[in-house]
Amino acid sequence: MADAYDILIIGGGPGGYVAAIRAAQLGFKTAVVEREHLGGICLNWGCIPTKALLRSAEIFHYAENASNYGLKIQKPDFDMEAVVKRSRGVSGQLAGGVGYLMKKNKIDVIWGEAKIAKAPKGGPVEVTVGKMQKPVVEPQNPIPKGVLGEGRYKAKHVIVATGARPRVLPGIEPDGDRIWTYFEAMKPKAMPKSLIVMGSGAIGIEFASFYKTMGADVTVVELLPQIMPVEDAEIAGVARKQFEKQGLKILTGAKVTKVEKGANGVSVTVETKDGKSQTLKAERLISAVGVMGNTEGLGLEEAGVQIERGIVKIDPYGKTNVEGIYAIGDVAGPPMLAHKAEHEGTICVEKIKGLDVHPMKKTEIPGCTYCQPQVASVGLTEAKAKEAGRKVKVGRFTFRGNGKAIALGEPEGLVKTVFDAETGELLGAHMVGAEVTELIQGFVIAMGLETTEEELMHTVFPHPTLSEMMHESVLDAFGRVIHM
Ligand SMILES: Cc1cc2nc3c(=O)[nH]c(=O)nc-3n(C[C@H](O)[C@H](O)[C@H](O)COP(=O)(O)OP(=O)(O)OC[C@H]3O[C@@H](n4cnc5c(N)ncnc54)[C@H](O)[C@@H]3O)c2cc1C
């Protein structure tokens, strides 16, 4: 048996590697076991490569519309192979950076598939590490040589940070050819002429936006009455109008009931609520109906760890019901976002250290979708605030009233703020439009500091910036809007 660790983390994604760095900073002897790639889904197959693809699409869009800015660009074109190569390169660079950070912080990286072998009460947890799993897709980086691998390891604390994988609907199993998950959608061999995207959450909408901008005929099919179902209805409505203006076809309240694969593509039967059924045809289908936690094969059930509907049950500090075993990130439940995983990892390790830690506040986790136009939000939607029995004051400010938005040529969008009418507490902020994923953090800080509406109104925002719309939206909630 190898030396005992203070903290051993299973999974080197954003949850796992950030937890490992914080643990090392706090003086813990730390190891990360990873079966495939440092950086996890986020750096290799999620957040980062999608943003690289979307950046190519964004530049292509501006090049196509260059005449709006008085510029002459002859019909722009693209090379999909090069677009994908750039995206993979960005991923590779950042995943390599995680390797460097592990080394710098003297964290052992153990390569292989981990399983909890023994979790004795009060004693160290034992973890076996087997062979590297045959990756779902080829690892972005060659596995570094000369590091730890197969064996049995002991640790006082084991943090499970094994992430998630695509949810699969029965009868609509991805085959990597006609029916894609995000893995295939991330590196298409060729540009599909037509595409159906099943599911309009962040992953589905980002791919729909990418492929539509690059010229594919794209239809999004969403089961619920609203696209981007977790977002404020008004914001999702503005986004939908813009998507449709770009030519994206959207069916809501519509269920995919059958998918037939043929030589030239897929034939998809869709049923709407009123019982009508229609058949859509496309070259490819992207299944984007959510993700599910990687809880299997980890020895969790045998160790007595509670798992509910595929999610490891934890307290607000990441602790499971079994002494010495913790879980963070996607495997510990929604929102399944990288920054939530990172924060959970930090909280978990600091709590183990005995620091005075604040518990995870899920209502203050922002969500961003990097489609065109972008969508960003934090806190309660107007509907959820009302459902919770709050009397609300709502402020709105449209991009058309903002000088910077007009100068950028981005007049479509909305900033919406939801306050408690009685206490002035900022309950939620919701935005759609250019660069809103960079703006939302202002409201996240305000919520975190429990800033009052008065303080927000007294804050000076630089001119000309898109951030002025945040100010105006707050002013509007209290009948003081200036530029509208
Ligand atoms: C297409 C797409 C786009 C996304 N875009 C965004 C975005 O813009 N912003 C955002 O915040 N989030 C985004 N996400 C979500 C984000 O990627 C996840 O929330 C995040 O990666 C979760 O981090 P994690 O550490 O919990 O798990 P992961 O990143 O999934 O990492 C888990 C790691 O554990 C390893 N592992 C699993 N089991 C074992 C085992 N038994 N032994 C050893 N290793 C194991 C895996 O190989 C993996 O490397 C996106 C996801 C997708 C799919």
Coordinates of C-alpha atoms and ligand atoms in Angstrom, one line a residue:
M1 CA 0.0 0.0 0.0
A2 CA 1.3 3.4 -0.9
D3 CA 1.7 6.3 1.6
A4 CA -1.4 7.6 3.1
Y5 CA -2.8 10.9 1.9
D6 CA -4.7 13.5 4.0
I7 CA -7.0 14.1 1.0
L8 CA -7.4 12.0 -2.1
I9 CA -9.7 13.3 -4.8
I10 CA -11.3 11.1 -7.4
G11 CA -11.6 13.1 -10.6
G12 CA -9.4 15.9 -12.0
G13 CA -12.2 18.2 -13.4
P14 CA -12.8 21.7 -12.2
G15 CA -14.3 20.4 -8.9
G16 CA -11.4 18.0 -8.3
Y17 CA -8.4 20.0 -9.3
V18 CA -9.5 23.2 -7.6
A19 CA -10.2 21.2 -4.4
A20 CA -6.7 19.7 -4.7
I21 CA -5.0 23.0 -5.1
R22 CA -6.9 24.5 -2.1
A23 CA -6.0 21.4 -0.1
A24 CA -2.3 21.7 -0.9
Q25 CA -2.4 25.4 0.0
L26 CA -3.8 24.4 3.4
G27 CA -1.0 22.0 4.0
F28 CA -2.7 18.7 3.2
K29 CA -0.9 15.8 1.5
T30 CA -3.0 15.6 -1.6
A31 CA -3.6 13.3 -4.6
V32 CA -5.9 13.4 -7.5
V33 CA -6.9 10.2 -9.3
E34 CA -7.9 10.8 -12.9
R35 CA -8.8 8.1 -15.5
E36 CA -8.8 10.1 -18.6
H37 CA -7.9 13.8 -18.7
L38 CA -7.0 16.6 -16.3
G39 CA -9.5 19.4 -16.5
G40 CA -12.4 17.0 -16.8
I41 CA -15.4 17.6 -19.1
C42 CA -15.1 21.4 -18.6
L43 CA -11.7 21.9 -20.1
N44 CA -11.8 19.0 -22.6
W45 CA -15.4 18.6 -23.7
G46 CA -17.5 21.3 -22.2
C47 CA -17.1 25.0 -21.2
I48 CA -13.9 25.8 -22.9
P49 CA -14.0 24.1 -26.3
T50 CA -17.6 25.2 -26.9
K51 CA -16.5 28.8 -26.2
A52 CA -13.7 28.5 -28.7
L53 CA -16.2 27.2 -31.3
L54 CA -18.6 29.9 -30.5
R55 CA -15.9 32.5 -30.8
S56 CA -15.2 31.4 -34.4
A57 CA -19.0 31.6 -35.1
E58 CA -19.1 35.1 -33.6
I59 CA -16.2 36.4 -35.7
F60 CA -17.8 34.7 -38.8
H61 CA -21.1 36.5 -38.0
Y62 CA -19.4 39.9 -37.7
A63 CA -17.5 39.3 -40.9
E64 CA -20.7 38.4 -42.7
N65 CA -22.3 41.6 -41.3
A66 CA -19.2 43.8 -41.8
S67 CA -21.0 46.2 -44.0
N68 CA -23.1 47.3 -41.0
Y69 CA -19.9 48.8 -39.7
G70 CA -18.8 50.4 -42.9
L71 CA -16.3 47.7 -43.6
K72 CA -15.8 45.7 -46.8
I73 CA -15.1 42.0 -46.4
Q74 CA -15.5 39.8 -49.4
K75 CA -17.8 36.9 -48.8
P76 CA -16.3 35.3 -45.7
D77 CA -15.9 31.5 -45.5
F78 CA -14.6 29.0 -43.0
D79 CA -12.7 25.7 -42.8
M80 CA -14.5 23.5 -40.2
E81 CA -11.4 21.4 -39.7
A82 CA -9.4 24.5 -38.7
V83 CA -12.2 25.8 -36.5
V84 CA -12.3 22.4 -34.6
K85 CA -8.5 22.3 -34.5
R86 CA -8.4 25.7 -32.9
S87 CA -11.0 24.6 -30.3
R88 CA -9.1 21.4 -29.5
G89 CA -5.9 23.4 -29.2
V90 CA -7.4 25.8 -26.7
S91 CA -8.6 22.8 -24.7
G92 CA -5.2 21.1 -24.9
Q93 CA -3.4 24.2 -23.7
L94 CA -5.6 24.7 -20.7
A95 CA -5.7 21.0 -19.7
G96 CA -1.9 21.0 -19.9
G97 CA -2.0 24.0 -17.6
V98 CA -3.8 21.9 -15.0
G99 CA -0.9 19.4 -15.1
Y100 CA 1.5 22.3 -14.4
L101 CA -0.7 23.5 -11.5
M102 CA -0.6 20.0 -10.0
K103 CA 3.1 19.9 -10.2
K104 CA 3.5 23.4 -8.8
N105 CA 1.4 22.6 -5.8
K106 CA 3.1 19.2 -5.2
I107 CA -0.1 17.3 -5.7
D108 CA 0.3 13.6 -6.8
V109 CA -1.6 12.7 -9.9
I110 CA -2.5 9.0 -10.0
W111 CA -3.6 7.8 -13.4
G112 CA -6.3 5.2 -13.5
E113 CA -9.9 4.3 -12.6
A114 CA -10.5 4.7 -8.9
K115 CA -12.9 2.8 -6.7
I116 CA -13.5 3.0 -2.9
A117 CA -12.5 -0.3 -1.5
K118 CA -13.0 0.1 2.2
A119 CA -14.5 2.8 4.4
P120 CA -14.0 1.7 7.9
K121 CA -15.6 3.8 10.6
G122 CA -13.1 6.3 12.0
G123 CA -10.2 4.9 9.9
P124 CA -8.7 5.9 6.6
V125 CA -10.6 5.2 3.4
E126 CA -8.9 2.8 1.0
V127 CA -9.1 3.4 -2.7
T128 CA -8.0 1.0 -5.5
V129 CA -6.8 2.4 -8.7
G130 CA -7.1 0.2 -11.8
K131 CA -6.2 0.7 -15.4
M132 CA -7.0 3.8 -17.3
Q133 CA -10.5 3.5 -18.6
K134 CA -10.7 3.3 -22.3
P135 CA -11.8 6.9 -22.9
V136 CA -15.1 7.8 -24.4
V137 CA -13.0 9.9 -26.7
E138 CA -9.3 10.1 -27.1
P139 CA -7.6 12.0 -24.3
Q140 CA -6.7 15.5 -25.3
N141 CA -3.2 15.2 -23.9
P142 CA -0.9 12.2 -23.9
I143 CA -0.9 10.8 -20.4
P144 CA 2.2 12.2 -18.6
K145 CA 4.8 9.5 -18.0
G146 CA 6.5 8.8 -14.7
V147 CA 3.5 9.5 -12.5
L148 CA 1.6 7.3 -10.1
G149 CA -0.8 4.6 -11.4
E150 CA -2.4 1.3 -10.5
G151 CA -2.4 0.4 -6.8
R152 CA -4.2 0.7 -3.5
Y153 CA -4.1 4.0 -1.7
K154 CA -5.2 5.2 1.7
A155 CA -6.6 8.6 2.6
K156 CA -8.1 10.2 5.7
H157 CA -10.6 12.0 3.4
V158 CA -11.8 11.0 -0.1
I159 CA -13.6 13.5 -2.2
V160 CA -15.6 12.1 -5.1
A161 CA -15.5 14.6 -8.0
T162 CA -16.3 12.2 -10.9
G163 CA -18.6 14.6 -12.9
A164 CA -21.3 13.6 -15.2
R165 CA -22.1 12.2 -18.7
P166 CA -24.8 12.7 -21.3
R167 CA -28.3 11.6 -20.4
V168 CA -29.6 9.1 -22.9
L169 CA -33.2 8.6 -23.7
P170 CA -34.3 5.0 -24.5
G171 CA -34.7 4.5 -28.2
I172 CA -32.7 7.6 -29.0
E173 CA -29.3 6.2 -28.1
P174 CA -26.4 8.3 -29.5
D175 CA -24.4 6.3 -32.1
G176 CA -21.7 8.9 -32.7
D177 CA -22.7 9.0 -36.4
R178 CA -26.3 10.2 -37.0
I179 CA -27.2 10.8 -33.3
W180 CA -24.6 12.9 -31.5
T181 CA -23.9 13.9 -27.9
Y182 CA -21.7 16.9 -27.1
F183 CA -18.7 14.8 -27.8
E184 CA -19.4 14.4 -31.5
A185 CA -21.0 17.8 -31.8
M186 CA -17.7 19.3 -30.5
K187 CA -15.6 18.0 -33.3
P188 CA -17.7 17.4 -36.4
K189 CA -15.8 15.8 -39.3
A190 CA -17.8 17.9 -41.7
M191 CA -20.4 20.6 -41.4
P192 CA -23.9 19.1 -41.4
K193 CA -26.3 20.9 -43.7
S194 CA -29.2 20.3 -41.4
L195 CA -29.5 19.5 -37.7
I196 CA -32.1 18.8 -35.1
V197 CA -31.2 19.7 -31.5
M198 CA -33.2 17.8 -28.9
G199 CA -33.3 19.9 -25.7
S200 CA -32.9 23.7 -25.3
G201 CA -30.9 23.9 -22.1
A202 CA -27.5 25.7 -22.2
I203 CA -25.7 22.8 -24.0
G204 CA -28.4 22.4 -26.7
I205 CA -28.8 26.1 -27.3
E206 CA -25.1 26.8 -27.6
F207 CA -24.7 24.1 -30.2
A208 CA -27.8 25.3 -32.0
S209 CA -26.4 28.8 -32.1
F210 CA -23.0 27.6 -33.3
Y211 CA -24.3 25.5 -36.1
K212 CA -26.9 28.0 -37.2
T213 CA -24.4 30.8 -37.4
M214 CA -22.1 28.6 -39.4
G215 CA -24.9 28.0 -41.9
A216 CA -26.7 24.8 -41.0
D217 CA -30.5 24.5 -41.1
V218 CA -31.2 24.0 -37.4
T219 CA -34.4 23.0 -35.5
V220 CA -34.6 23.0 -31.7
V221 CA -37.2 20.7 -30.1
E222 CA -38.0 21.4 -26.5
L223 CA -40.4 19.4 -24.3
L224 CA -41.3 22.3 -22.0
P225 CA -43.3 25.4 -23.1
Q226 CA -40.3 27.7 -23.0
I227 CA -36.8 27.4 -24.4
M228 CA -34.0 27.6 -21.8
P229 CA -36.5 26.5 -19.2
V230 CA -34.5 27.6 -16.1
E231 CA -34.3 31.2 -17.3
D232 CA -36.8 34.0 -16.7
A233 CA -39.7 33.6 -19.2
E234 CA -39.3 37.2 -20.5
I235 CA -35.6 36.8 -21.1
A236 CA -36.1 33.4 -22.8
G237 CA -38.8 35.1 -24.9
V238 CA -36.4 37.9 -26.1
A239 CA -33.7 35.2 -26.8
R240 CA -36.2 33.1 -28.8
K241 CA -37.3 36.1 -30.9
Q242 CA -33.6 36.8 -31.8
F243 CA -32.9 33.2 -32.6
E244 CA -35.9 33.0 -34.9
K245 CA -34.8 36.2 -36.6
Q246 CA -31.6 34.5 -37.4
G247 CA -33.5 31.6 -38.9
L248 CA -33.3 29.1 -36.1
K249 CA -36.5 27.0 -36.0
I250 CA -37.9 26.3 -32.5
L251 CA -40.6 23.9 -31.4
T252 CA -41.6 24.1 -27.8
G253 CA -44.1 21.9 -25.9
A254 CA -42.9 19.3 -28.3
K255 CA -41.7 15.7 -27.6
V256 CA -39.4 13.6 -29.7
T257 CA -41.2 10.3 -29.8
K258 CA -39.2 8.4 -32.5
V259 CA -35.9 8.7 -34.3
E260 CA -35.2 6.6 -37.3
K261 CA -31.8 6.5 -38.8
G262 CA -31.3 6.3 -42.5
A263 CA -28.5 6.4 -45.0
N264 CA -28.8 10.1 -45.4
G265 CA -29.7 11.2 -41.9
V266 CA -32.4 11.0 -39.3
S267 CA -36.2 11.1 -39.4
V268 CA -37.6 12.5 -36.2
T269 CA -41.2 12.2 -35.1
V270 CA -42.3 15.0 -32.9
E271 CA -45.6 15.2 -31.0
T272 CA -46.9 18.5 -29.8
K273 CA -49.2 18.9 -26.7
D274 CA -52.3 19.2 -28.9
G275 CA -51.7 15.6 -30.1
K276 CA -50.4 16.6 -33.5
S277 CA -47.5 14.8 -34.8
Q278 CA -44.9 15.8 -37.5
T279 CA -41.8 14.3 -39.0
L280 CA -38.6 16.3 -39.2
K281 CA -35.7 15.3 -41.3
A282 CA -32.1 16.3 -40.9
E283 CA -28.6 15.0 -41.4
R284 CA -27.8 14.8 -37.7
L285 CA -29.6 14.9 -34.3
I286 CA -27.9 16.3 -31.2
S287 CA -29.3 14.7 -28.1
A288 CA -28.9 17.4 -25.4
V289 CA -31.4 16.3 -22.8
G290 CA -29.2 16.8 -19.8
V291 CA -26.4 15.0 -17.9
M292 CA -26.4 12.4 -15.2
G293 CA -23.9 11.9 -12.4
N294 CA -21.0 9.4 -12.6
T295 CA -21.9 7.4 -9.5
E296 CA -21.5 3.9 -10.7
G297 CA -18.6 1.5 -10.2
L298 CA -17.1 3.7 -7.5
G299 CA -17.9 1.5 -4.5
L300 CA -20.2 4.2 -3.1
E301 CA -23.2 1.9 -2.5
E302 CA -21.0 -0.7 -0.9
A303 CA -19.5 1.9 1.4
G304 CA -23.1 2.9 2.4
V305 CA -23.1 6.3 0.7
Q306 CA -26.6 7.6 0.0
I307 CA -27.3 8.2 -3.7
E308 CA -30.6 9.7 -4.8
R309 CA -31.7 9.7 -8.4
G310 CA -28.1 9.4 -9.6
I311 CA -26.8 12.1 -7.4
V312 CA -24.6 11.7 -4.3
K313 CA -26.4 13.2 -1.3
I314 CA -24.3 15.8 0.6
D315 CA -24.6 18.4 3.3
P316 CA -23.9 22.1 2.3
Y317 CA -20.2 21.4 2.8
G318 CA -19.9 18.4 0.6
K319 CA -20.0 15.7 3.3
T320 CA -21.9 12.5 2.6
N321 CA -23.5 10.3 5.3
V322 CA -20.3 8.2 5.5
E323 CA -17.4 9.5 7.6
G324 CA -14.4 10.4 5.4
I325 CA -16.3 10.5 2.1
Y326 CA -17.3 13.7 0.4
A327 CA -18.7 14.6 -3.0
I328 CA -18.5 17.8 -5.1
G329 CA -19.4 19.1 -8.5
D330 CA -21.7 17.5 -11.1
V331 CA -21.9 14.2 -9.3
A332 CA -23.3 16.0 -6.2
G333 CA -26.2 17.5 -8.2
P334 CA -27.4 20.7 -9.9
P335 CA -26.7 23.3 -11.0
M336 CA -24.2 21.3 -13.0
L337 CA -21.7 24.1 -13.7
A338 CA -18.0 24.3 -13.4
H339 CA -17.9 27.3 -11.1
K340 CA -20.3 25.5 -8.8
A341 CA -18.0 22.5 -8.8
E342 CA -15.0 24.7 -8.0
H343 CA -16.7 26.5 -5.2
E344 CA -18.0 23.3 -3.7
G345 CA -14.5 21.9 -3.8
T346 CA -13.0 24.9 -1.9
I347 CA -15.8 24.8 0.7
C348 CA -15.4 21.1 1.2
V349 CA -11.6 21.3 1.8
E350 CA -11.8 24.3 4.0
K351 CA -14.4 22.7 6.2
I352 CA -12.2 19.6 6.5
K353 CA -9.5 21.9 7.7
G354 CA -11.8 23.3 10.3
L355 CA -12.0 26.8 8.9
D356 CA -15.0 29.0 9.5
V357 CA -16.7 28.3 6.1
H358 CA -19.9 29.6 4.7
P359 CA -22.2 26.9 3.3
M360 CA -23.0 26.7 -0.4
K361 CA -25.7 29.1 -1.4
K362 CA -27.2 27.7 -4.6
T363 CA -29.4 30.7 -5.2
E364 CA -26.3 32.8 -5.7
I365 CA -24.7 30.7 -8.4
P366 CA -24.9 32.5 -11.8
G367 CA -25.7 30.7 -15.0
C368 CA -24.4 31.8 -18.4
T369 CA -25.2 30.6 -21.9
Y370 CA -22.9 31.8 -24.6
C371 CA -25.2 31.7 -27.6
Q372 CA -25.9 34.7 -29.7
P373 CA -27.5 36.7 -28.0
Q374 CA -25.9 35.6 -24.7
V375 CA -28.1 34.9 -21.7
A376 CA -27.0 35.3 -18.0
S377 CA -28.8 35.2 -14.7
V378 CA -28.5 34.8 -11.0
G379 CA -31.1 34.3 -8.3
L380 CA -34.9 33.9 -8.6
T381 CA -36.8 34.5 -11.8
E382 CA -39.8 36.8 -11.5
A383 CA -42.1 33.8 -11.6
K384 CA -40.1 31.9 -9.0
A385 CA -40.0 34.9 -6.7
K386 CA -43.8 35.2 -6.9
E387 CA -44.2 31.5 -6.4
A388 CA -42.2 31.9 -3.2
G389 CA -44.8 34.4 -2.0
R390 CA -42.6 37.5 -2.4
K391 CA -44.1 40.8 -3.5
V392 CA -41.8 42.0 -6.2
K393 CA -40.7 45.2 -7.9
V394 CA -39.3 44.5 -11.3
G395 CA -37.0 46.8 -13.3
R396 CA -36.2 46.5 -17.0
F397 CA -33.9 48.2 -19.4
T398 CA -33.5 47.4 -23.0
F399 CA -30.3 47.6 -25.0
R400 CA -31.9 50.2 -27.3
G401 CA -31.5 52.8 -24.6
N402 CA -27.8 52.2 -24.0
G403 CA -25.2 54.3 -25.9
K404 CA -22.5 51.6 -25.9
A405 CA -25.0 48.9 -27.2
I406 CA -25.9 51.2 -30.1
A407 CA -22.2 52.0 -30.8
L408 CA -21.4 48.3 -30.8
G409 CA -24.3 47.6 -33.2
E410 CA -26.0 45.4 -30.6
P411 CA -29.4 47.0 -30.0
E412 CA -31.3 43.9 -29.0
G413 CA -31.4 42.8 -25.4
L414 CA -32.8 43.3 -22.0
V415 CA -31.6 43.6 -18.4
K416 CA -34.2 42.7 -15.8
T417 CA -33.9 43.0 -12.1
V418 CA -36.3 41.5 -9.5
F419 CA -36.5 43.1 -6.0
D420 CA -38.5 42.2 -2.9
A421 CA -41.0 45.1 -2.8
E422 CA -41.0 45.2 1.0
T423 CA -37.3 44.8 1.9
G424 CA -35.6 46.0 -1.3
E425 CA -33.6 42.8 -1.4
L426 CA -32.2 41.9 -4.8
L427 CA -33.8 38.6 -5.5
G428 CA -32.7 38.0 -9.1
A429 CA -31.1 39.5 -12.2
H430 CA -31.6 38.3 -15.7
M431 CA -30.1 39.4 -18.9
V432 CA -30.1 38.7 -22.6
G433 CA -27.8 40.5 -25.2
A434 CA -24.2 41.1 -26.1
E435 CA -21.6 40.4 -23.4
V436 CA -24.1 39.8 -20.6
T437 CA -22.1 36.8 -19.5
E438 CA -19.4 39.2 -18.5
L439 CA -21.9 41.6 -16.8
I440 CA -23.8 39.2 -14.5
Q441 CA -20.9 39.1 -12.0
G442 CA -21.8 42.6 -10.8
F443 CA -25.1 41.5 -9.6
V444 CA -23.6 38.3 -8.1
I445 CA -21.3 40.4 -6.0
A446 CA -24.2 42.7 -5.0
M447 CA -26.3 39.7 -3.9
G448 CA -23.4 38.1 -2.1
L449 CA -22.8 41.3 -0.1
E450 CA -26.6 41.7 0.5
T451 CA -26.4 45.1 -1.2
T452 CA -29.5 47.2 -0.8
E453 CA -31.4 48.8 -3.7
E454 CA -30.3 52.2 -2.4
E455 CA -26.6 51.2 -2.6
L456 CA -27.0 49.9 -6.1
M457 CA -28.7 53.1 -7.2
H458 CA -25.9 55.2 -5.6
T459 CA -23.2 53.2 -7.3
V460 CA -21.5 55.0 -10.2
F461 CA -21.2 52.9 -13.4
P462 CA -18.7 53.9 -16.1
H463 CA -19.9 55.5 -19.3
P464 CA -20.3 54.4 -22.0
T465 CA -20.6 50.7 -21.0
L466 CA -23.2 48.0 -21.2
S467 CA -23.0 47.9 -17.4
E468 CA -25.0 51.1 -17.3
M469 CA -28.0 49.0 -18.2
M470 CA -27.6 47.2 -14.9
H471 CA -27.9 50.6 -13.1
E472 CA -30.9 51.7 -15.2
S473 CA -32.7 48.4 -14.6
V474 CA -32.4 49.0 -10.8
L475 CA -33.5 52.6 -11.2
D476 CA -36.5 51.4 -13.3
A477 CA -37.6 49.1 -10.5
F478 CA -37.9 52.1 -8.2
G479 CA -39.4 54.5 -10.8
R480 CA -36.2 56.4 -11.4
V481 CA -35.0 55.2 -14.8
I482 CA -33.2 57.9 -16.8
H483 CA -32.7 56.9 -20.4
M484 CA -36.1 55.3 -21.2
Ligands
LIG1 C1 -20.9 20.9 -23.9 C2 -20.8 21.5 -22.5 C3 -20.7 22.8 -22.3 C4 -20.6 23.3 -21.0 N1 -20.4 24.6 -20.8 C5 -20.3 25.1 -19.5 C6 -20.1 26.5 -19.3 O1 -20.0 27.3 -20.2 N2 -20.0 26.9 -18.0 C7 -20.1 26.0 -17.0 O2 -20.0 26.5 -15.8 N3 -20.3 24.7 -17.2 C8 -20.4 24.2 -18.4 N4 -20.5 22.9 -18.6 C9 -20.6 22.0 -17.4 C10 -19.3 21.7 -16.9 O3 -18.4 21.1 -17.8 C11 -19.4 20.8 -15.6 O4 -20.3 21.4 -14.7 C12 -18.0 20.6 -15.0 O5 -17.1 20.0 -15.8 C13 -18.2 19.7 -13.7 O6 -17.0 19.6 -13.1 P1 -16.7 18.3 -12.2 O7 -15.3 18.5 -11.7 O8 -17.8 18.0 -11.3 O9 -16.7 17.1 -13.2 P2 -16.0 16.8 -14.6 O10 -15.5 18.0 -15.3 O11 -16.9 15.9 -15.4 O12 -14.7 15.9 -14.2 C14 -14.8 14.7 -13.7 C15 -13.5 13.9 -13.9 O13 -13.6 12.7 -13.2 C16 -12.9 11.7 -13.9 N5 -13.4 10.4 -13.4 C17 -14.7 10.0 -13.4 N6 -14.8 8.8 -12.8 C18 -13.5 8.4 -12.4 C19 -13.0 7.3 -11.7 N7 -13.7 6.3 -11.3 N8 -11.6 7.3 -11.5 C20 -10.9 8.4 -11.9 N9 -11.4 9.4 -12.5 C21 -12.7 9.5 -12.8 C22 -13.4 12.0 -15.3 O14 -12.5 11.4 -16.3 C23 -13.3 13.5 -15.3 O15 -12.1 14.0 -15.8 C24 -20.6 22.4 -19.9 C25 -20.8 21.0 -20.1 C26 -20.9 20.5 -21.4 C27 -21.0 19.1 -21.7

